Amino acid sequence: MGRVSIGGQAVIEGIMMKNDDKYAIAVRKPDKEIELKIDSYTPASKKCKLFKLPIIRGVFNFVESLLIGVKTLMYSAEFYDEEEETPKKQKKENTKKDTSEDLEEKKKDSSDSLFMAGTVAFSIILAVGLFMLLPAFLASLLDGVIKNHFLLGLIEGAMRLIIFIGYVVLISLMEDIKRTFMYHGAEHKTINCLEAGEDLTVENIMRHSRFHKRCGTSFLFIVMFVSILVFMCITTDTVWLKMLYRVLLVPLIAGISYEFIKFAGKHDNFVANVLSKPGIWVQRLTTKEPTPDMIEVAIKAVEGVLDWREYLEEQKSEKQ
């Protein structure tokens, strides 16, 4: 069974699934019903041929994933806002709006877009500062003690991995995050079931692994590893210049990491599996075994972007 291009993300009490230029968010509402929202976007790769090139496509894919991720998180959060009993969309359907109300809604949408852009920018700055600049600064304190550049690079890389793993462990202790990690597991199980060519039923999906080689957690771990190799090739004794390199080389590192994840997702050979192992180990922290009702949400999200029955029939026909 060939791998599909479908991918996803866990949100608050729900799951987002993305396939080509369409994505769907399924959320289990407080009344236990599943709300499904389907949306579309134009990938950067379809806007310019340059954005399809290796390495470059990874940078734009990473930014697009962040934007869609924040947007879907904001949407899922609406259902659990203490000040609102129903989401915005339901309010739109149940109330008539005059011209002034439409203007207010447009202002609100514009405000949401600015907030989303600000959140993405802040997330990138925080990640670069915490996982790139902080380890580099701590390692630079050893410059007077350790003269071996490669050893310093390894120490910096080890610090980066420790900070990353420590961060994941700390947030996994939060109760809300634990439930999100369960939905993360449901997302992976559902995609694994689909890629195995099985019908998307709760019983079938529950039998599959909660780990997946194309996971965002694996991508971040690969970023940590690739950064060690890239930064070891940069030699400078000036601390501020070293920090600048760490920032400027982030797009290159993200692009290389994306190519690896893309390769691992398309191949099931010994090399791809071995190189994917560290990321799979980290997923033991970021995914948890889901409940059957979470699997139902994942199925609903897949059905929003893919006719999986037709897809499986096509795959069976091609094999015959």
PDB file of C-alpha atoms in Angstrom:
ATOM      1  CA  MET A   1       0.000   0.000   0.000  1.00  0.00           C
ATOM      2  CA  GLY A   2       1.494   3.321  -1.053  1.00  0.00           C
ATOM      3  CA  ARG A   3       1.709   6.112   1.447  1.00  0.00           C
ATOM      4  CA  VAL A   4      -0.810   8.928   1.141  1.00  0.00           C
ATOM      5  CA  SER A   5       0.119  12.585   1.512  1.00  0.00           C
ATOM      6  CA  ILE A   6      -2.329  13.075   4.360  1.00  0.00           C
ATOM      7  CA  GLY A   7      -0.945  14.455   7.609  1.00  0.00           C
ATOM      8  CA  GLY A   8      -2.389  15.934  10.753  1.00  0.00           C
ATOM      9  CA  GLN A   9      -2.138  17.663  14.074  1.00  0.00           C
ATOM     10  CA  ALA A  10      -3.805  17.305  17.435  1.00  0.00           C
ATOM     11  CA  VAL A  11      -5.782  20.333  18.631  1.00  0.00           C
ATOM     12  CA  ILE A  12      -7.862  21.044  21.732  1.00  0.00           C
ATOM     13  CA  GLU A  13     -10.223  18.058  22.048  1.00  0.00           C
ATOM     14  CA  GLY A  14      -9.847  17.347  18.364  1.00  0.00           C
ATOM     15  CA  ILE A  15      -7.738  16.633  15.311  1.00  0.00           C
ATOM     16  CA  MET A  16      -6.822  18.457  12.115  1.00  0.00           C
ATOM     17  CA  MET A  17      -6.114  16.438   8.979  1.00  0.00           C
ATOM     18  CA  LYS A  18      -4.531  17.922   5.858  1.00  0.00           C
ATOM     19  CA  ASN A  19      -4.441  16.474   2.348  1.00  0.00           C
ATOM     20  CA  ASP A  20      -2.958  18.464  -0.544  1.00  0.00           C
ATOM     21  CA  ASP A  21      -4.662  21.895  -0.504  1.00  0.00           C
ATOM     22  CA  LYS A  22      -7.508  20.991   1.854  1.00  0.00           C
ATOM     23  CA  TYR A  23      -7.657  20.546   5.601  1.00  0.00           C
ATOM     24  CA  ALA A  24     -10.391  19.627   8.082  1.00  0.00           C
ATOM     25  CA  ILE A  25     -10.731  20.148  11.824  1.00  0.00           C
ATOM     26  CA  ALA A  26     -12.904  17.755  13.829  1.00  0.00           C
ATOM     27  CA  VAL A  27     -13.590  18.773  17.438  1.00  0.00           C
ATOM     28  CA  ARG A  28     -15.473  16.936  20.157  1.00  0.00           C
ATOM     29  CA  LYS A  29     -17.693  19.690  21.585  1.00  0.00           C
ATOM     30  CA  PRO A  30     -18.687  19.943  25.267  1.00  0.00           C
ATOM     31  CA  ASP A  31     -22.077  18.374  24.344  1.00  0.00           C
ATOM     32  CA  LYS A  32     -20.078  15.372  22.988  1.00  0.00           C
ATOM     33  CA  GLU A  33     -21.112  15.996  19.370  1.00  0.00           C
ATOM     34  CA  ILE A  34     -18.368  16.199  16.719  1.00  0.00           C
ATOM     35  CA  GLU A  35     -18.076  19.491  14.848  1.00  0.00           C
ATOM     36  CA  LEU A  36     -16.327  19.307  11.460  1.00  0.00           C
ATOM     37  CA  LYS A  37     -14.936  22.311   9.595  1.00  0.00           C
ATOM     38  CA  ILE A  38     -13.378  21.984   6.134  1.00  0.00           C
ATOM     39  CA  ASP A  39     -11.131  24.655   4.670  1.00  0.00           C
ATOM     40  CA  SER A  40      -8.627  25.038   1.853  1.00  0.00           C
ATOM     41  CA  TYR A  41      -5.433  26.921   1.115  1.00  0.00           C
ATOM     42  CA  THR A  42      -2.953  27.346  -1.722  1.00  0.00           C
ATOM     43  CA  PRO A  43       0.471  25.860  -0.893  1.00  0.00           C
ATOM     44  CA  ALA A  44       3.507  28.008  -1.646  1.00  0.00           C
ATOM     45  CA  SER A  45       4.738  25.278  -3.999  1.00  0.00           C
ATOM     46  CA  LYS A  46       1.778  26.001  -6.299  1.00  0.00           C
ATOM     47  CA  LYS A  47       2.426  29.742  -6.285  1.00  0.00           C
ATOM     48  CA  CYS A  48       6.013  29.598  -7.517  1.00  0.00           C
ATOM     49  CA  LYS A  49       8.136  26.815  -9.041  1.00  0.00           C
ATOM     50  CA  LEU A  50      11.107  28.015  -7.010  1.00  0.00           C
ATOM     51  CA  PHE A  51       9.297  26.944  -3.831  1.00  0.00           C
ATOM     52  CA  LYS A  52       9.258  23.339  -5.075  1.00  0.00           C
ATOM     53  CA  LEU A  53      13.043  23.041  -4.963  1.00  0.00           C
ATOM     54  CA  PRO A  54      14.590  20.780  -2.282  1.00  0.00           C
ATOM     55  CA  ILE A  55      15.523  22.550   0.982  1.00  0.00           C
ATOM     56  CA  ILE A  56      13.558  25.690  -0.043  1.00  0.00           C
ATOM     57  CA  ARG A  57      10.250  23.795  -0.058  1.00  0.00           C
ATOM     58  CA  GLY A  58      10.938  22.618   3.481  1.00  0.00           C
ATOM     59  CA  VAL A  59      11.218  26.182   4.796  1.00  0.00           C
ATOM     60  CA  PHE A  60       7.889  27.250   3.293  1.00  0.00           C
ATOM     61  CA  ASN A  61       6.200  24.019   4.332  1.00  0.00           C
ATOM     62  CA  PHE A  62       7.334  24.612   7.916  1.00  0.00           C
ATOM     63  CA  VAL A  63       5.912  28.161   7.981  1.00  0.00           C
ATOM     64  CA  GLU A  64       2.647  27.028   6.358  1.00  0.00           C
ATOM     65  CA  SER A  65       2.286  24.242   8.914  1.00  0.00           C
ATOM     66  CA  LEU A  66       2.761  26.735  11.732  1.00  0.00           C
ATOM     67  CA  LEU A  67       0.146  29.111  10.315  1.00  0.00           C
ATOM     68  CA  ILE A  68      -2.447  26.377   9.780  1.00  0.00           C
ATOM     69  CA  GLY A  69      -1.587  24.837  13.150  1.00  0.00           C
ATOM     70  CA  VAL A  70      -2.176  28.063  15.047  1.00  0.00           C
ATOM     71  CA  LYS A  71      -5.375  28.754  13.079  1.00  0.00           C
ATOM     72  CA  THR A  72      -6.832  25.333  13.873  1.00  0.00           C
ATOM     73  CA  LEU A  73      -5.824  25.595  17.533  1.00  0.00           C
ATOM     74  CA  MET A  74      -7.619  28.940  17.782  1.00  0.00           C
ATOM     75  CA  TYR A  75     -10.705  27.411  16.186  1.00  0.00           C
ATOM     76  CA  SER A  76     -10.787  24.413  18.544  1.00  0.00           C
ATOM     77  CA  ALA A  77     -10.274  26.691  21.557  1.00  0.00           C
ATOM     78  CA  GLU A  78     -13.512  28.548  20.747  1.00  0.00           C
ATOM     79  CA  PHE A  79     -15.556  25.542  21.827  1.00  0.00           C
ATOM     80  CA  TYR A  80     -14.036  25.654  25.281  1.00  0.00           C
ATOM     81  CA  ASP A  81     -13.948  29.386  25.845  1.00  0.00           C
ATOM     82  CA  GLU A  82     -15.404  30.118  29.280  1.00  0.00           C
ATOM     83  CA  GLU A  83     -17.060  33.288  28.024  1.00  0.00           C
ATOM     84  CA  GLU A  84     -18.775  31.653  25.030  1.00  0.00           C
ATOM     85  CA  GLU A  85     -21.163  28.703  25.127  1.00  0.00           C
ATOM     86  CA  THR A  86     -21.121  28.231  21.348  1.00  0.00           C
ATOM     87  CA  PRO A  87     -18.431  28.747  18.709  1.00  0.00           C
ATOM     88  CA  LYS A  88     -18.412  31.715  16.345  1.00  0.00           C
ATOM     89  CA  LYS A  89     -19.602  29.669  13.437  1.00  0.00           C
ATOM     90  CA  GLN A  90     -22.715  28.484  15.261  1.00  0.00           C
ATOM     91  CA  LYS A  91     -23.493  32.050  16.304  1.00  0.00           C
ATOM     92  CA  LYS A  92     -23.249  33.139  12.675  1.00  0.00           C
ATOM     93  CA  GLU A  93     -25.790  30.506  11.655  1.00  0.00           C
ATOM     94  CA  ASN A  94     -28.283  31.232  14.424  1.00  0.00           C
ATOM     95  CA  THR A  95     -28.374  35.029  14.364  1.00  0.00           C
ATOM     96  CA  LYS A  96     -29.122  37.596  11.670  1.00  0.00           C
ATOM     97  CA  LYS A  97     -26.538  40.291  11.280  1.00  0.00           C
ATOM     98  CA  ASP A  98     -27.063  43.803  10.000  1.00  0.00           C
ATOM     99  CA  THR A  99     -24.404  45.825   8.171  1.00  0.00           C
ATOM    100  CA  SER A 100     -22.767  47.114  11.347  1.00  0.00           C
ATOM    101  CA  GLU A 101     -22.500  43.584  12.737  1.00  0.00           C
ATOM    102  CA  ASP A 102     -20.877  42.416   9.487  1.00  0.00           C
ATOM    103  CA  LEU A 103     -18.297  45.188   9.825  1.00  0.00           C
ATOM    104  CA  GLU A 104     -17.595  44.115  13.388  1.00  0.00           C
ATOM    105  CA  GLU A 105     -17.154  40.538  12.233  1.00  0.00           C
ATOM    106  CA  LYS A 106     -14.689  41.633   9.541  1.00  0.00           C
ATOM    107  CA  LYS A 107     -12.737  43.604  12.121  1.00  0.00           C
ATOM    108  CA  LYS A 108     -12.723  40.534  14.339  1.00  0.00           C
ATOM    109  CA  ASP A 109     -11.415  38.323  11.510  1.00  0.00           C
ATOM    110  CA  SER A 110      -8.696  40.886  10.757  1.00  0.00           C
ATOM    111  CA  SER A 111      -7.765  40.976  14.435  1.00  0.00           C
ATOM    112  CA  ASP A 112      -7.609  37.156  14.506  1.00  0.00           C
ATOM    113  CA  SER A 113      -5.282  37.166  11.484  1.00  0.00           C
ATOM    114  CA  LEU A 114      -2.940  39.643  13.155  1.00  0.00           C
ATOM    115  CA  PHE A 115      -3.018  37.633  16.375  1.00  0.00           C
ATOM    116  CA  MET A 116      -2.248  34.436  14.457  1.00  0.00           C
ATOM    117  CA  ALA A 117       0.690  36.043  12.651  1.00  0.00           C
ATOM    118  CA  GLY A 118       1.986  37.415  15.951  1.00  0.00           C
ATOM    119  CA  THR A 119       1.643  34.015  17.618  1.00  0.00           C
ATOM    120  CA  VAL A 120       3.589  32.293  14.826  1.00  0.00           C
ATOM    121  CA  ALA A 121       6.333  34.951  14.972  1.00  0.00           C
ATOM    122  CA  PHE A 122       6.553  34.646  18.757  1.00  0.00           C
ATOM    123  CA  SER A 123       6.682  30.828  18.544  1.00  0.00           C
ATOM    124  CA  ILE A 124       9.569  30.950  16.071  1.00  0.00           C
ATOM    125  CA  ILE A 125      11.474  33.514  18.161  1.00  0.00           C
ATOM    126  CA  LEU A 126      10.924  31.490  21.348  1.00  0.00           C
ATOM    127  CA  ALA A 127      12.017  28.236  19.683  1.00  0.00           C
ATOM    128  CA  VAL A 128      15.156  29.798  18.185  1.00  0.00           C
ATOM    129  CA  GLY A 129      16.044  31.432  21.475  1.00  0.00           C
ATOM    130  CA  LEU A 130      15.405  28.362  23.625  1.00  0.00           C
ATOM    131  CA  PHE A 131      16.741  25.601  21.384  1.00  0.00           C
ATOM    132  CA  MET A 132      19.397  27.407  19.315  1.00  0.00           C
ATOM    133  CA  LEU A 133      20.762  30.484  21.090  1.00  0.00           C
ATOM    134  CA  LEU A 134      20.628  29.271  24.706  1.00  0.00           C
ATOM    135  CA  PRO A 135      22.706  26.097  24.073  1.00  0.00           C
ATOM    136  CA  ALA A 136      25.177  28.138  21.986  1.00  0.00           C
ATOM    137  CA  PHE A 137      25.571  30.679  24.810  1.00  0.00           C
ATOM    138  CA  LEU A 138      26.033  27.985  27.454  1.00  0.00           C
ATOM    139  CA  ALA A 139      28.613  26.182  25.312  1.00  0.00           C
ATOM    140  CA  SER A 140      30.486  29.466  24.698  1.00  0.00           C
ATOM    141  CA  LEU A 141      31.135  29.674  28.453  1.00  0.00           C
ATOM    142  CA  LEU A 142      33.451  26.682  27.992  1.00  0.00           C
ATOM    143  CA  ASP A 143      35.524  28.323  25.243  1.00  0.00           C
ATOM    144  CA  GLY A 144      38.339  29.127  27.663  1.00  0.00           C
ATOM    145  CA  VAL A 145      38.416  25.568  29.021  1.00  0.00           C
ATOM    146  CA  ILE A 146      37.869  23.453  25.893  1.00  0.00           C
ATOM    147  CA  LYS A 147      39.802  24.374  22.759  1.00  0.00           C
ATOM    148  CA  ASN A 148      38.570  21.547  20.555  1.00  0.00           C
ATOM    149  CA  HIS A 149      35.935  23.021  18.228  1.00  0.00           C
ATOM    150  CA  PHE A 150      34.279  19.706  17.417  1.00  0.00           C
ATOM    151  CA  LEU A 151      34.026  18.743  21.086  1.00  0.00           C
ATOM    152  CA  LEU A 152      32.402  22.092  21.853  1.00  0.00           C
ATOM    153  CA  GLY A 153      29.974  21.460  19.000  1.00  0.00           C
ATOM    154  CA  LEU A 154      29.037  18.090  20.464  1.00  0.00           C
ATOM    155  CA  ILE A 155      28.563  19.621  23.925  1.00  0.00           C
ATOM    156  CA  GLU A 156      26.352  22.344  22.473  1.00  0.00           C
ATOM    157  CA  GLY A 157      24.346  19.718  20.616  1.00  0.00           C
ATOM    158  CA  ALA A 158      23.955  17.621  23.773  1.00  0.00           C
ATOM    159  CA  MET A 159      22.705  20.696  25.648  1.00  0.00           C
ATOM    160  CA  ARG A 160      20.243  21.387  22.844  1.00  0.00           C
ATOM    161  CA  LEU A 161      18.848  17.854  23.024  1.00  0.00           C
ATOM    162  CA  ILE A 162      18.633  17.961  26.835  1.00  0.00           C
ATOM    163  CA  ILE A 163      16.734  21.265  26.750  1.00  0.00           C
ATOM    164  CA  PHE A 164      14.377  19.937  24.062  1.00  0.00           C
ATOM    165  CA  ILE A 165      13.653  16.655  25.873  1.00  0.00           C
ATOM    166  CA  GLY A 166      13.290  18.504  29.187  1.00  0.00           C
ATOM    167  CA  TYR A 167      10.787  20.905  27.635  1.00  0.00           C
ATOM    168  CA  VAL A 168       8.718  18.030  26.225  1.00  0.00           C
ATOM    169  CA  VAL A 169       8.761  16.192  29.577  1.00  0.00           C
ATOM    170  CA  LEU A 170       7.628  19.299  31.480  1.00  0.00           C
ATOM    171  CA  ILE A 171       4.685  20.134  29.216  1.00  0.00           C
ATOM    172  CA  SER A 172       3.622  16.469  29.174  1.00  0.00           C
ATOM    173  CA  LEU A 173       2.880  16.794  32.899  1.00  0.00           C
ATOM    174  CA  MET A 174       0.043  19.260  32.192  1.00  0.00           C
ATOM    175  CA  GLU A 175      -3.403  17.613  32.208  1.00  0.00           C
ATOM    176  CA  ASP A 176      -4.676  19.413  29.082  1.00  0.00           C
ATOM    177  CA  ILE A 177      -1.493  18.509  27.217  1.00  0.00           C
ATOM    178  CA  LYS A 178      -1.916  14.848  28.188  1.00  0.00           C
ATOM    179  CA  ARG A 179      -5.317  14.794  26.446  1.00  0.00           C
ATOM    180  CA  THR A 180      -3.834  16.551  23.416  1.00  0.00           C
ATOM    181  CA  PHE A 181      -1.121  13.886  23.285  1.00  0.00           C
ATOM    182  CA  MET A 182      -3.875  11.234  23.318  1.00  0.00           C
ATOM    183  CA  TYR A 183      -5.471  12.900  20.292  1.00  0.00           C
ATOM    184  CA  HIS A 184      -1.977  12.981  18.770  1.00  0.00           C
ATOM    185  CA  GLY A 185      -1.853   9.213  19.200  1.00  0.00           C
ATOM    186  CA  ALA A 186      -5.299   8.894  17.587  1.00  0.00           C
ATOM    187  CA  GLU A 187      -4.081  10.909  14.593  1.00  0.00           C
ATOM    188  CA  HIS A 188      -1.071   8.622  14.081  1.00  0.00           C
ATOM    189  CA  LYS A 189      -3.041   5.412  14.534  1.00  0.00           C
ATOM    190  CA  THR A 190      -5.608   6.523  11.966  1.00  0.00           C
ATOM    191  CA  ILE A 191      -3.000   7.447   9.347  1.00  0.00           C
ATOM    192  CA  ASN A 192      -1.128   4.182   9.974  1.00  0.00           C
ATOM    193  CA  CYS A 193      -4.372   2.247   9.483  1.00  0.00           C
ATOM    194  CA  LEU A 194      -5.074   4.068   6.225  1.00  0.00           C
ATOM    195  CA  GLU A 195      -1.537   3.467   4.949  1.00  0.00           C
ATOM    196  CA  ALA A 196      -1.901  -0.217   5.832  1.00  0.00           C
ATOM    197  CA  GLY A 197      -4.912  -0.410   3.487  1.00  0.00           C
ATOM    198  CA  GLU A 198      -7.474  -1.200   6.183  1.00  0.00           C
ATOM    199  CA  ASP A 199     -10.965   0.232   6.617  1.00  0.00           C
ATOM    200  CA  LEU A 200     -11.111   3.151   9.033  1.00  0.00           C
ATOM    201  CA  THR A 201     -13.091   1.586  11.856  1.00  0.00           C
ATOM    202  CA  VAL A 202     -12.423   2.139  15.542  1.00  0.00           C
ATOM    203  CA  GLU A 203     -11.502  -1.526  15.990  1.00  0.00           C
ATOM    204  CA  ASN A 204      -8.995  -1.532  13.110  1.00  0.00           C
ATOM    205  CA  ILE A 205      -7.384   1.753  14.071  1.00  0.00           C
ATOM    206  CA  MET A 206      -6.919   0.850  17.741  1.00  0.00           C
ATOM    207  CA  ARG A 207      -4.684  -2.068  16.698  1.00  0.00           C
ATOM    208  CA  HIS A 208      -2.159   0.191  14.976  1.00  0.00           C
ATOM    209  CA  SER A 209       0.901   1.962  16.359  1.00  0.00           C
ATOM    210  CA  ARG A 210       0.654   5.450  17.794  1.00  0.00           C
ATOM    211  CA  PHE A 211       4.070   6.280  16.281  1.00  0.00           C
ATOM    212  CA  HIS A 212       4.722   7.618  12.785  1.00  0.00           C
ATOM    213  CA  LYS A 213       7.911   8.539  10.913  1.00  0.00           C
ATOM    214  CA  ARG A 214       6.443  11.746   9.440  1.00  0.00           C
ATOM    215  CA  CYS A 215       5.472  13.157  12.827  1.00  0.00           C
ATOM    216  CA  GLY A 216       6.233  16.784  13.695  1.00  0.00           C
ATOM    217  CA  THR A 217       7.951  15.589  16.864  1.00  0.00           C
ATOM    218  CA  SER A 218      10.375  13.568  14.745  1.00  0.00           C
ATOM    219  CA  PHE A 219      10.907  16.627  12.560  1.00  0.00           C
ATOM    220  CA  LEU A 220      11.886  18.735  15.573  1.00  0.00           C
ATOM    221  CA  PHE A 221      14.235  16.030  16.827  1.00  0.00           C
ATOM    222  CA  ILE A 222      15.864  15.821  13.384  1.00  0.00           C
ATOM    223  CA  VAL A 223      16.246  19.616  13.473  1.00  0.00           C
ATOM    224  CA  MET A 224      18.196  19.231  16.731  1.00  0.00           C
ATOM    225  CA  PHE A 225      20.439  16.570  15.182  1.00  0.00           C
ATOM    226  CA  VAL A 226      21.015  18.368  11.861  1.00  0.00           C
ATOM    227  CA  SER A 227      21.866  21.570  13.729  1.00  0.00           C
ATOM    228  CA  ILE A 228      24.748  19.744  15.443  1.00  0.00           C
ATOM    229  CA  LEU A 229      26.241  18.766  12.077  1.00  0.00           C
ATOM    230  CA  VAL A 230      25.706  22.184  10.493  1.00  0.00           C
ATOM    231  CA  PHE A 231      27.008  24.249  13.414  1.00  0.00           C
ATOM    232  CA  MET A 232      30.103  22.058  13.747  1.00  0.00           C
ATOM    233  CA  CYS A 233      31.073  23.274  10.272  1.00  0.00           C
ATOM    234  CA  ILE A 234      31.031  26.925  11.437  1.00  0.00           C
ATOM    235  CA  THR A 235      34.140  28.090  13.287  1.00  0.00           C
ATOM    236  CA  THR A 236      34.300  31.491  14.993  1.00  0.00           C
ATOM    237  CA  ASP A 237      35.595  32.735  18.340  1.00  0.00           C
ATOM    238  CA  THR A 238      33.267  35.749  18.376  1.00  0.00           C
ATOM    239  CA  VAL A 239      30.228  34.995  20.534  1.00  0.00           C
ATOM    240  CA  TRP A 240      27.820  37.459  18.865  1.00  0.00           C
ATOM    241  CA  LEU A 241      28.809  36.188  15.409  1.00  0.00           C
ATOM    242  CA  LYS A 242      28.251  32.615  16.559  1.00  0.00           C
ATOM    243  CA  MET A 243      24.754  33.617  17.743  1.00  0.00           C
ATOM    244  CA  LEU A 244      24.053  35.314  14.415  1.00  0.00           C
ATOM    245  CA  TYR A 245      25.032  32.179  12.515  1.00  0.00           C
ATOM    246  CA  ARG A 246      22.634  30.162  14.676  1.00  0.00           C
ATOM    247  CA  VAL A 247      19.763  32.405  13.602  1.00  0.00           C
ATOM    248  CA  LEU A 248      20.679  32.749   9.924  1.00  0.00           C
ATOM    249  CA  LEU A 249      21.146  29.001   9.451  1.00  0.00           C
ATOM    250  CA  VAL A 250      17.748  28.020  10.910  1.00  0.00           C
ATOM    251  CA  PRO A 251      16.015  28.007   7.470  1.00  0.00           C
ATOM    252  CA  LEU A 252      18.759  25.771   6.029  1.00  0.00           C
ATOM    253  CA  ILE A 253      18.468  23.362   8.972  1.00  0.00           C
ATOM    254  CA  ALA A 254      14.674  23.272   8.675  1.00  0.00           C
ATOM    255  CA  GLY A 255      14.955  22.617   4.932  1.00  0.00           C
ATOM    256  CA  ILE A 256      17.401  19.738   5.356  1.00  0.00           C
ATOM    257  CA  SER A 257      15.295  18.224   8.144  1.00  0.00           C
ATOM    258  CA  TYR A 258      12.172  18.406   5.981  1.00  0.00           C
ATOM    259  CA  GLU A 259      13.914  16.493   3.193  1.00  0.00           C
ATOM    260  CA  PHE A 260      14.870  13.755   5.637  1.00  0.00           C
ATOM    261  CA  ILE A 261      11.327  13.444   7.015  1.00  0.00           C
ATOM    262  CA  LYS A 262       9.973  13.374   3.449  1.00  0.00           C
ATOM    263  CA  PHE A 263      12.450  10.613   2.550  1.00  0.00           C
ATOM    264  CA  ALA A 264      11.622   8.591   5.673  1.00  0.00           C
ATOM    265  CA  GLY A 265       7.894   8.933   5.027  1.00  0.00           C
ATOM    266  CA  LYS A 266       8.199   7.577   1.483  1.00  0.00           C
ATOM    267  CA  HIS A 267      10.567   4.689   2.207  1.00  0.00           C
ATOM    268  CA  ASP A 268      10.294   1.672   4.442  1.00  0.00           C
ATOM    269  CA  ASN A 269      13.846   0.365   4.171  1.00  0.00           C
ATOM    270  CA  PHE A 270      16.495  -0.381   6.786  1.00  0.00           C
ATOM    271  CA  VAL A 271      18.274   3.006   6.508  1.00  0.00           C
ATOM    272  CA  ALA A 272      15.078   5.070   6.801  1.00  0.00           C
ATOM    273  CA  ASN A 273      13.851   3.001   9.757  1.00  0.00           C
ATOM    274  CA  VAL A 274      17.145   3.218  11.665  1.00  0.00           C
ATOM    275  CA  LEU A 275      17.495   6.968  11.148  1.00  0.00           C
ATOM    276  CA  SER A 276      13.858   7.452  12.213  1.00  0.00           C
ATOM    277  CA  LYS A 277      14.286   5.561  15.498  1.00  0.00           C
ATOM    278  CA  PRO A 278      15.364   8.541  17.685  1.00  0.00           C
ATOM    279  CA  GLY A 279      12.312  10.548  16.592  1.00  0.00           C
ATOM    280  CA  ILE A 280      10.071   7.550  17.301  1.00  0.00           C
ATOM    281  CA  TRP A 281      11.537   7.311  20.804  1.00  0.00           C
ATOM    282  CA  VAL A 282      10.660  10.958  21.480  1.00  0.00           C
ATOM    283  CA  GLN A 283       7.099  10.249  20.315  1.00  0.00           C
ATOM    284  CA  ARG A 284       6.740   8.038  23.368  1.00  0.00           C
ATOM    285  CA  LEU A 285       6.496  11.345  25.240  1.00  0.00           C
ATOM    286  CA  THR A 286       4.327  13.291  22.787  1.00  0.00           C
ATOM    287  CA  THR A 287       1.772  10.573  21.983  1.00  0.00           C
ATOM    288  CA  LYS A 288      -0.452   8.576  24.317  1.00  0.00           C
ATOM    289  CA  GLU A 289      -2.912   5.745  23.733  1.00  0.00           C
ATOM    290  CA  PRO A 290      -6.263   7.292  22.737  1.00  0.00           C
ATOM    291  CA  THR A 291      -9.783   6.320  23.714  1.00  0.00           C
ATOM    292  CA  PRO A 292     -12.307   5.011  21.124  1.00  0.00           C
ATOM    293  CA  ASP A 293     -14.203   8.315  21.080  1.00  0.00           C
ATOM    294  CA  MET A 294     -10.954  10.098  20.119  1.00  0.00           C
ATOM    295  CA  ILE A 295     -10.543   7.662  17.227  1.00  0.00           C
ATOM    296  CA  GLU A 296     -14.030   8.632  16.051  1.00  0.00           C
ATOM    297  CA  VAL A 297     -12.902  12.262  15.880  1.00  0.00           C
ATOM    298  CA  ALA A 298      -9.844  11.265  13.841  1.00  0.00           C
ATOM    299  CA  ILE A 299     -11.982   9.320  11.347  1.00  0.00           C
ATOM    300  CA  LYS A 300     -14.271  12.315  10.951  1.00  0.00           C
ATOM    301  CA  ALA A 301     -11.275  14.568  10.238  1.00  0.00           C
ATOM    302  CA  VAL A 302      -9.928  12.168   7.578  1.00  0.00           C
ATOM    303  CA  GLU A 303     -13.331  11.979   5.892  1.00  0.00           C
ATOM    304  CA  GLY A 304     -13.264  15.776   5.593  1.00  0.00           C
ATOM    305  CA  VAL A 305     -10.246  15.664   3.255  1.00  0.00           C
ATOM    306  CA  LEU A 306     -10.285  12.185   1.712  1.00  0.00           C
ATOM    307  CA  ASP A 307     -12.806   9.611   0.523  1.00  0.00           C
ATOM    308  CA  TRP A 308     -10.879   6.803   2.159  1.00  0.00           C
ATOM    309  CA  ARG A 309     -13.185   4.061   0.860  1.00  0.00           C
ATOM    310  CA  GLU A 310     -12.594   5.141  -2.733  1.00  0.00           C
ATOM    311  CA  TYR A 311      -8.880   5.502  -2.040  1.00  0.00           C
ATOM    312  CA  LEU A 312      -8.613   1.954  -0.673  1.00  0.00           C
ATOM    313  CA  GLU A 313     -10.558   0.578  -3.638  1.00  0.00           C
ATOM    314  CA  GLU A 314      -8.164   2.315  -6.042  1.00  0.00           C
ATOM    315  CA  GLN A 315      -5.172   0.894  -4.202  1.00  0.00           C
ATOM    316  CA  LYS A 316      -6.624  -2.630  -4.316  1.00  0.00           C
ATOM    317  CA  SER A 317      -7.314  -2.275  -8.047  1.00  0.00           C
ATOM    318  CA  GLU A 318      -3.733  -1.180  -8.738  1.00  0.00           C
ATOM    319  CA  LYS A 319      -2.342  -4.196  -6.871  1.00  0.00           C
ATOM    320  CA  GLN A 320      -4.455  -6.683  -8.858  1.00  0.00           C
TER     321      GLN A 320
END
